[in-house]
Amino acid sequence: YPLSTLLVFDSSRNAIPVAWVITSSLTGQDIHKWVGSLAERLRTKDSRWRLNAFLVDDPSFGFSAIRDAFQCRVLLCVWHVRRAWIRSLLKTCCNIDVQREMFKHLGWILYSSRSVPNAMDAVQEFMEVFVDQSAFMDYFKSQWSPYIESWVSCIRSLPVAGPEPHAAIESYHRRLKYKLFNDQYANFWPRIDWLIHTLTTEFHSLYWLDQYIVETGYFSNLRDESFSTNAWYQALHIPDIDVILDEQNLQVAKVISQTDRNLAYTIWNPGSEFSLCDCHWSNLGNLCKHVIKVAMMCKNRQVARPLLAAQIYRQTLLSLLHNPPDDPVVLDHAILCTTRLQQDIKGWEDLSNSGLLQQLPPELNSQMADNTLFFARSH
């Protein structure tokens, strides 16, 4: 029985589980069976509460059901795709230069950012270029080739979440796996009643205890520091001066270690969703603070191209504007939306280029963080 988690993101950029969904199949279309009831229950608790966005991590999910239930934006999360690919690369390929080139090509496939007719042509090109990496190719063909086209199609139609929620999701996922896959519970793994009991008592209580400690200050010595140390949170505490970024050559960047000032970590393909770092945490297949910090710096200084996800989404909006659908009602609405979005994008770019773009106030950031839901399968 696949286990999925419904997460919310708090003002400290942590992921908190608010519900678990156990279904009899992996198909995302089953979401219509419970999403309406969930929305109604939320409104019963607080009729004023509104979602800012709903993140999902599966192209097969019924996005229309989510929009109908919550009346909000739906974003796609590709965290587990990135994580699965890099972990397999680290396992099957020992050459770091080849790893980063393959990882970059995988990003081009996922976001269709190369001039090839379709996703499968991009996959074929990738397999021909790296034909000698047979172990990874066998894995990729069996596990991902059947789903690449659906992922690419979904990315072309939905905005994609950035690294901030990815870091929170990864932290939650790691904590969940550690709790459930502890060897002392091996005899209970096949039992669904044990799973429900563990989630709703032991695991859930960890989050309530952490919240209680934060709000009251009591039992601070019992607090699990992993609740407030996801990679995004750690990246915020790296000083800008410790980032070495050559704006004329964006092939690599350096980040000085916060514990050993004589050590600097190298980040390849900086500013991209498919960056790689040579630190220990990244070498385990995780999203590290150095990659996130460099991405922040590239964005703030405007020294890197926009994220692949942003480029593809903008292309989709412009394509919709220039090639609208035939239905007159949909046509009017599409033109209105895309025109407004195009104006907004141009306005933000002008403000950013003139140096007048200011960061959102903390209270607005907190509100936006608190009003985001994420639905993820456990992989």
Tab-separated table of C-alpha atoms in Angstrom:
chain	number	residue	atom	x	y	z
A	1	TYR	CA	0.000	0.000	0.000
A	2	PRO	CA	1.690	3.220	-1.155
A	3	LEU	CA	2.063	5.852	1.553
A	4	SER	CA	1.709	9.534	0.675
A	5	THR	CA	2.134	12.547	2.946
A	6	LEU	CA	0.388	15.894	2.967
A	7	LEU	CA	2.854	18.555	4.144
A	8	VAL	CA	2.598	22.225	5.039
A	9	PHE	CA	5.531	24.632	5.139
A	10	ASP	CA	5.879	26.869	8.176
A	11	SER	CA	7.519	30.292	8.444
A	12	SER	CA	10.860	28.648	9.285
A	13	ARG	CA	10.765	26.731	6.004
A	14	ASN	CA	10.177	23.369	7.637
A	15	ALA	CA	7.837	20.691	6.290
A	16	ILE	CA	5.191	19.504	8.773
A	17	PRO	CA	2.994	16.449	8.074
A	18	VAL	CA	-0.710	17.141	8.543
A	19	ALA	CA	-2.108	13.977	6.986
A	20	TRP	CA	-1.102	10.642	5.546
A	21	VAL	CA	-2.904	8.939	2.697
A	22	ILE	CA	-2.675	5.181	2.208
A	23	THR	CA	-4.140	3.908	-1.066
A	24	SER	CA	-4.387	0.596	-2.844
A	25	SER	CA	-2.539	1.748	-5.981
A	26	LEU	CA	0.094	4.223	-7.153
A	27	THR	CA	-2.166	5.998	-9.635
A	28	GLY	CA	-2.530	9.659	-8.830
A	29	GLN	CA	-6.062	9.829	-10.203
A	30	ASP	CA	-7.347	8.437	-6.887
A	31	ILE	CA	-6.836	11.908	-5.426
A	32	HIS	CA	-10.447	12.853	-6.232
A	33	LYS	CA	-11.626	10.334	-3.620
A	34	TRP	CA	-10.286	12.361	-0.705
A	35	VAL	CA	-9.225	15.851	-1.786
A	36	GLY	CA	-12.764	17.266	-1.593
A	37	SER	CA	-13.259	15.921	1.921
A	38	LEU	CA	-9.924	17.374	2.981
A	39	ALA	CA	-10.810	20.835	1.655
A	40	GLU	CA	-14.174	20.736	3.420
A	41	ARG	CA	-12.573	19.737	6.690
A	42	LEU	CA	-10.101	22.617	6.458
A	43	ARG	CA	-12.913	25.087	5.860
A	44	THR	CA	-14.780	23.688	8.841
A	45	LYS	CA	-11.748	24.360	11.044
A	46	ASP	CA	-11.193	27.883	9.702
A	47	SER	CA	-13.411	29.293	6.951
A	48	ARG	CA	-11.010	32.225	6.362
A	49	TRP	CA	-7.963	30.067	5.589
A	50	ARG	CA	-6.928	30.012	1.932
A	51	LEU	CA	-4.192	28.121	0.150
A	52	ASN	CA	-1.474	30.003	-1.661
A	53	ALA	CA	-0.410	26.940	-3.655
A	54	PHE	CA	-0.660	23.151	-3.793
A	55	LEU	CA	2.473	21.197	-4.769
A	56	VAL	CA	2.306	17.671	-6.196
A	57	ASP	CA	5.074	15.262	-7.188
A	58	ASP	CA	3.340	13.058	-9.749
A	59	PRO	CA	2.188	13.988	-13.289
A	60	SER	CA	-0.713	11.546	-13.015
A	61	PHE	CA	-2.429	13.477	-10.230
A	62	GLY	CA	-5.834	14.962	-11.026
A	63	PHE	CA	-4.853	18.632	-11.044
A	64	SER	CA	-8.369	19.771	-11.923
A	65	ALA	CA	-9.703	18.079	-8.772
A	66	ILE	CA	-7.212	20.029	-6.648
A	67	ARG	CA	-8.080	23.342	-8.324
A	68	ASP	CA	-11.796	22.713	-7.895
A	69	ALA	CA	-11.402	21.827	-4.224
A	70	PHE	CA	-8.985	24.574	-3.141
A	71	GLN	CA	-9.286	27.276	-5.823
A	72	CYS	CA	-5.514	27.796	-5.861
A	73	ARG	CA	-2.411	27.372	-7.995
A	74	VAL	CA	-1.010	23.887	-8.565
A	75	LEU	CA	2.784	23.524	-8.810
A	76	LEU	CA	4.854	20.517	-9.783
A	77	CYS	CA	7.648	19.271	-7.509
A	78	VAL	CA	10.521	17.373	-9.162
A	79	TRP	CA	12.568	16.803	-6.009
A	80	HIS	CA	12.316	13.012	-5.990
A	81	VAL	CA	13.194	12.816	-9.708
A	82	ARG	CA	16.387	14.803	-9.175
A	83	ARG	CA	17.215	12.782	-6.063
A	84	ALA	CA	16.675	9.405	-7.751
A	85	TRP	CA	18.806	10.345	-10.745
A	86	ILE	CA	21.753	11.712	-8.820
A	87	ARG	CA	21.776	8.765	-6.399
A	88	SER	CA	21.841	6.319	-9.274
A	89	LEU	CA	24.605	8.303	-10.988
A	90	LEU	CA	26.703	8.308	-7.817
A	91	LYS	CA	26.209	4.570	-7.504
A	92	THR	CA	26.888	3.553	-11.109
A	93	CYS	CA	29.436	6.140	-12.302
A	94	CYS	CA	32.749	6.809	-10.548
A	95	ASN	CA	33.997	9.677	-12.722
A	96	ILE	CA	32.904	13.042	-11.285
A	97	ASP	CA	33.336	14.812	-14.643
A	98	VAL	CA	31.047	12.308	-16.344
A	99	GLN	CA	28.576	12.505	-13.449
A	100	ARG	CA	28.100	16.237	-13.751
A	101	GLU	CA	27.829	16.141	-17.544
A	102	MET	CA	25.221	13.382	-17.378
A	103	PHE	CA	23.335	15.243	-14.663
A	104	LYS	CA	23.296	18.396	-16.790
A	105	HIS	CA	21.963	16.439	-19.779
A	106	LEU	CA	19.247	14.895	-17.619
A	107	GLY	CA	18.147	18.403	-16.692
A	108	TRP	CA	17.948	19.316	-20.382
A	109	ILE	CA	15.770	16.236	-20.978
A	110	LEU	CA	13.393	16.943	-18.106
A	111	TYR	CA	12.912	20.599	-19.003
A	112	SER	CA	13.070	20.083	-22.795
A	113	SER	CA	15.615	22.880	-23.015
A	114	ARG	CA	17.430	21.460	-26.049
A	115	SER	CA	16.363	21.890	-29.671
A	116	VAL	CA	15.107	18.355	-30.212
A	117	PRO	CA	11.645	17.434	-31.555
A	118	ASN	CA	10.398	15.618	-28.449
A	119	ALA	CA	11.385	14.134	-25.122
A	120	MET	CA	12.153	10.672	-26.441
A	121	ASP	CA	14.512	12.109	-29.050
A	122	ALA	CA	16.338	13.894	-26.216
A	123	VAL	CA	16.518	10.608	-24.310
A	124	GLN	CA	17.894	8.833	-27.372
A	125	GLU	CA	20.535	11.526	-27.815
A	126	PHE	CA	21.474	11.217	-24.142
A	127	MET	CA	21.874	7.442	-24.431
A	128	GLU	CA	24.052	7.765	-27.517
A	129	VAL	CA	26.350	10.362	-25.944
A	130	PHE	CA	26.847	8.303	-22.767
A	131	VAL	CA	26.524	4.840	-24.259
A	132	ASP	CA	29.482	3.568	-22.217
A	133	GLN	CA	27.570	4.154	-18.938
A	134	SER	CA	25.594	0.939	-19.328
A	135	ALA	CA	24.648	0.485	-15.651
A	136	PHE	CA	22.930	3.857	-15.414
A	137	MET	CA	21.335	3.456	-18.854
A	138	ASP	CA	19.787	0.138	-17.846
A	139	TYR	CA	18.349	1.795	-14.747
A	140	PHE	CA	17.115	4.826	-16.663
A	141	LYS	CA	15.451	2.814	-19.427
A	142	SER	CA	13.637	0.512	-17.026
A	143	GLN	CA	12.627	3.028	-14.348
A	144	TRP	CA	12.174	6.356	-16.151
A	145	SER	CA	11.880	6.079	-19.928
A	146	PRO	CA	8.180	5.075	-19.792
A	147	TYR	CA	7.344	8.216	-17.799
A	148	ILE	CA	9.595	10.895	-19.311
A	149	GLU	CA	7.020	12.168	-21.794
A	150	SER	CA	4.374	12.613	-19.089
A	151	TRP	CA	6.853	14.504	-16.893
A	152	VAL	CA	7.940	16.785	-19.741
A	153	SER	CA	4.332	17.423	-20.731
A	154	CYS	CA	3.432	18.307	-17.152
A	155	ILE	CA	6.401	20.668	-16.794
A	156	ARG	CA	5.267	22.454	-19.944
A	157	SER	CA	1.823	23.082	-18.468
A	158	LEU	CA	2.525	23.712	-14.764
A	159	PRO	CA	4.933	25.993	-12.884
A	160	VAL	CA	7.645	24.084	-11.030
A	161	ALA	CA	8.540	24.583	-7.356
A	162	GLY	CA	12.015	25.907	-6.508
A	163	PRO	CA	14.738	24.629	-4.154
A	164	GLU	CA	13.253	26.145	-0.970
A	165	PRO	CA	10.442	23.568	-0.540
A	166	HIS	CA	12.734	20.850	-1.928
A	167	ALA	CA	15.072	21.244	1.042
A	168	ALA	CA	12.178	21.016	3.500
A	169	ILE	CA	10.734	17.965	1.735
A	170	GLU	CA	14.095	16.209	1.748
A	171	SER	CA	14.520	16.824	5.466
A	172	TYR	CA	11.065	15.383	6.187
A	173	HIS	CA	11.601	12.411	3.870
A	174	ARG	CA	14.903	11.546	5.534
A	175	ARG	CA	13.352	11.715	9.006
A	176	LEU	CA	10.400	9.546	7.935
A	177	LYS	CA	12.643	6.871	6.406
A	178	TYR	CA	14.857	6.822	9.480
A	179	LYS	CA	11.851	6.276	11.722
A	180	LEU	CA	10.040	3.665	9.661
A	181	PHE	CA	12.990	1.664	8.369
A	182	ASN	CA	14.730	1.157	11.676
A	183	ASP	CA	15.939	-2.457	11.729
A	184	GLN	CA	14.367	-3.117	15.119
A	185	TYR	CA	10.946	-2.847	13.421
A	186	ALA	CA	11.803	-5.168	10.512
A	187	ASN	CA	9.338	-7.850	11.636
A	188	PHE	CA	6.465	-5.324	11.498
A	189	TRP	CA	7.135	-3.790	8.051
A	190	PRO	CA	4.500	-5.869	6.194
A	191	ARG	CA	1.778	-4.817	8.668
A	192	ILE	CA	-0.436	-1.857	7.788
A	193	ASP	CA	-1.695	-1.555	11.363
A	194	TRP	CA	1.878	-1.072	12.611
A	195	LEU	CA	2.452	1.630	9.973
A	196	ILE	CA	-0.671	3.557	10.998
A	197	HIS	CA	0.160	3.226	14.684
A	198	THR	CA	3.748	4.422	14.226
A	199	LEU	CA	2.760	7.407	12.106
A	200	THR	CA	-0.100	8.624	14.269
A	201	THR	CA	1.589	8.138	17.643
A	202	GLU	CA	5.399	8.080	17.681
A	203	PHE	CA	6.177	10.020	14.498
A	204	HIS	CA	3.380	12.568	14.790
A	205	SER	CA	4.226	13.302	18.427
A	206	LEU	CA	7.752	14.358	17.427
A	207	TYR	CA	6.324	17.324	15.537
A	208	TRP	CA	3.948	18.297	18.318
A	209	LEU	CA	6.780	18.153	20.845
A	210	ASP	CA	8.996	20.332	18.659
A	211	GLN	CA	6.218	22.902	18.260
A	212	TYR	CA	5.559	22.881	22.003
A	213	ILE	CA	9.248	23.489	22.749
A	214	VAL	CA	9.378	26.394	20.275
A	215	GLU	CA	6.250	28.035	21.685
A	216	THR	CA	6.950	27.559	25.399
A	217	GLY	CA	10.714	27.200	25.705
A	218	TYR	CA	10.271	24.168	27.964
A	219	PHE	CA	12.291	20.951	27.474
A	220	SER	CA	14.651	22.677	25.040
A	221	ASN	CA	17.301	20.064	25.831
A	222	LEU	CA	15.020	17.433	24.266
A	223	ARG	CA	14.627	19.215	20.952
A	224	ASP	CA	15.731	17.379	17.827
A	225	GLU	CA	17.918	19.867	15.947
A	226	SER	CA	17.087	18.226	12.630
A	227	PHE	CA	13.712	19.981	12.732
A	228	SER	CA	15.367	23.346	12.114
A	229	THR	CA	18.423	22.431	10.059
A	230	ASN	CA	17.250	21.674	6.548
A	231	ALA	CA	19.597	22.696	3.740
A	232	TRP	CA	17.747	25.923	2.944
A	233	TYR	CA	17.886	27.055	6.576
A	234	GLN	CA	21.614	26.250	6.695
A	235	ALA	CA	22.226	28.141	3.444
A	236	LEU	CA	20.758	31.307	4.975
A	237	HIS	CA	23.565	31.273	7.561
A	238	ILE	CA	26.423	31.176	5.030
A	239	PRO	CA	27.804	34.730	4.615
A	240	ASP	CA	27.905	36.096	1.071
A	241	ILE	CA	31.598	36.781	1.504
A	242	ASP	CA	32.227	33.028	1.780
A	243	VAL	CA	30.929	32.457	-1.748
A	244	ILE	CA	33.486	32.770	-4.550
A	245	LEU	CA	31.567	33.403	-7.753
A	246	ASP	CA	33.286	34.390	-10.974
A	247	GLU	CA	30.580	36.258	-12.858
A	248	GLN	CA	32.602	36.012	-16.082
A	249	ASN	CA	32.909	32.229	-15.837
A	250	LEU	CA	29.859	30.513	-14.383
A	251	GLN	CA	31.093	26.977	-14.919
A	252	VAL	CA	31.985	26.555	-11.246
A	253	ALA	CA	31.639	28.360	-7.912
A	254	LYS	CA	33.314	27.916	-4.534
A	255	VAL	CA	31.901	28.029	-1.003
A	256	ILE	CA	34.243	28.218	1.981
A	257	SER	CA	33.501	25.673	4.698
A	258	GLN	CA	31.932	27.086	7.857
A	259	THR	CA	33.849	24.660	10.060
A	260	ASP	CA	37.239	24.567	8.309
A	261	ARG	CA	38.274	27.896	6.796
A	262	ASN	CA	41.046	26.194	4.826
A	263	LEU	CA	38.508	24.100	2.910
A	264	ALA	CA	36.367	25.236	-0.031
A	265	TYR	CA	33.668	23.204	-1.779
A	266	THR	CA	33.231	23.284	-5.559
A	267	ILE	CA	29.784	23.672	-7.145
A	268	TRP	CA	29.409	22.768	-10.822
A	269	ASN	CA	26.694	24.238	-13.033
A	270	PRO	CA	25.928	26.932	-10.399
A	271	GLY	CA	22.467	28.484	-10.277
A	272	SER	CA	20.799	25.536	-12.027
A	273	GLU	CA	18.346	22.994	-10.618
A	274	PHE	CA	20.924	20.385	-11.632
A	275	SER	CA	23.960	21.760	-9.793
A	276	LEU	CA	26.403	19.403	-8.111
A	277	CYS	CA	28.693	19.950	-5.112
A	278	ASP	CA	31.695	17.905	-3.989
A	279	CYS	CA	30.795	18.058	-0.268
A	280	HIS	CA	30.038	14.855	1.654
A	281	TRP	CA	26.304	15.594	1.964
A	282	SER	CA	25.880	16.156	-1.756
A	283	ASN	CA	27.923	13.016	-2.506
A	284	LEU	CA	25.220	11.052	-0.704
A	285	GLY	CA	22.669	12.282	-3.232
A	286	ASN	CA	21.209	15.049	-1.080
A	287	LEU	CA	20.478	18.711	-1.777
A	288	CYS	CA	23.233	20.556	0.085
A	289	LYS	CA	23.387	24.051	1.565
A	290	HIS	CA	26.261	25.061	-0.735
A	291	VAL	CA	24.233	24.453	-3.897
A	292	ILE	CA	21.298	26.421	-2.469
A	293	LYS	CA	23.469	29.306	-1.275
A	294	VAL	CA	25.111	29.648	-4.692
A	295	ALA	CA	21.664	29.548	-6.359
A	296	MET	CA	20.560	32.404	-4.082
A	297	MET	CA	23.631	34.433	-4.972
A	298	CYS	CA	23.208	33.859	-8.706
A	299	LYS	CA	19.580	34.943	-8.519
A	300	ASN	CA	20.256	38.027	-6.398
A	301	ARG	CA	23.169	39.182	-8.567
A	302	GLN	CA	21.435	38.188	-11.798
A	303	VAL	CA	24.600	36.556	-13.073
A	304	ALA	CA	23.011	33.297	-14.204
A	305	ARG	CA	20.256	32.490	-16.632
A	306	PRO	CA	16.795	31.993	-15.097
A	307	LEU	CA	16.095	28.523	-13.742
A	308	LEU	CA	15.176	25.974	-16.402
A	309	ALA	CA	11.693	25.712	-14.888
A	310	ALA	CA	11.132	29.476	-15.216
A	311	GLN	CA	12.364	29.492	-18.812
A	312	ILE	CA	10.018	26.675	-19.815
A	313	TYR	CA	7.012	28.171	-18.017
A	314	ARG	CA	7.540	31.539	-19.693
A	315	GLN	CA	7.824	29.870	-23.098
A	316	THR	CA	4.548	28.045	-22.385
A	317	LEU	CA	2.760	31.281	-21.488
A	318	LEU	CA	4.006	33.060	-24.591
A	319	SER	CA	3.093	30.080	-26.763
A	320	LEU	CA	-0.421	30.118	-25.313
A	321	LEU	CA	-0.683	33.826	-26.082
A	322	HIS	CA	0.400	33.382	-29.705
A	323	ASN	CA	-1.421	30.072	-30.307
A	324	PRO	CA	-4.621	30.288	-28.256
A	325	PRO	CA	-7.208	27.469	-28.116
A	326	ASP	CA	-10.264	27.500	-30.390
A	327	ASP	CA	-13.003	27.675	-27.748
A	328	PRO	CA	-14.048	31.379	-27.483
A	329	VAL	CA	-14.559	31.302	-23.711
A	330	VAL	CA	-11.218	29.603	-23.077
A	331	LEU	CA	-9.650	31.889	-25.653
A	332	ASP	CA	-10.756	35.085	-23.900
A	333	HIS	CA	-9.652	33.821	-20.503
A	334	ALA	CA	-6.309	32.538	-21.804
A	335	ILE	CA	-5.470	35.810	-23.536
A	336	LEU	CA	-6.402	37.804	-20.434
A	337	CYS	CA	-4.290	35.619	-18.133
A	338	THR	CA	-1.249	35.378	-20.359
A	339	THR	CA	-1.290	39.099	-21.157
A	340	ARG	CA	-1.380	39.949	-17.471
A	341	LEU	CA	1.357	37.444	-16.700
A	342	GLN	CA	3.505	38.745	-19.525
A	343	GLN	CA	3.072	42.293	-18.205
A	344	ASP	CA	3.894	41.139	-14.672
A	345	ILE	CA	7.020	39.310	-15.807
A	346	LYS	CA	8.179	42.354	-17.792
A	347	GLY	CA	7.462	44.604	-14.807
A	348	TRP	CA	9.435	42.421	-12.410
A	349	GLU	CA	12.335	42.244	-14.857
A	350	ASP	CA	12.392	46.045	-15.221
A	351	LEU	CA	12.318	46.528	-11.456
A	352	SER	CA	15.017	43.937	-10.953
A	353	ASN	CA	17.276	45.416	-13.633
A	354	SER	CA	16.911	48.891	-12.139
A	355	GLY	CA	17.773	47.661	-8.645
A	356	LEU	CA	14.366	48.688	-7.272
A	357	LEU	CA	13.083	45.174	-6.593
A	358	GLN	CA	12.843	44.669	-2.846
A	359	GLN	CA	12.455	41.454	-0.909
A	360	LEU	CA	9.051	40.631	0.533
A	361	PRO	CA	8.621	41.589	4.192
A	362	PRO	CA	9.121	38.677	6.649
A	363	GLU	CA	5.464	38.606	7.659
A	364	LEU	CA	4.363	38.173	4.039
A	365	ASN	CA	6.958	35.465	3.482
A	366	SER	CA	5.628	33.681	6.563
A	367	GLN	CA	2.051	33.944	5.351
A	368	MET	CA	2.939	32.511	1.972
A	369	ALA	CA	4.931	29.696	3.571
A	370	ASP	CA	2.126	28.778	5.957
A	371	ASN	CA	-0.408	28.628	3.143
A	372	THR	CA	1.257	26.024	0.958
A	373	LEU	CA	0.366	22.334	0.859
A	374	PHE	CA	2.465	19.575	-0.657
A	375	PHE	CA	1.293	16.090	-1.493
A	376	ALA	CA	4.075	13.556	-1.922
A	377	ARG	CA	4.454	9.841	-2.235
A	378	SER	CA	7.127	8.130	-0.165
A	379	HIS	CA	9.666	6.592	-2.544
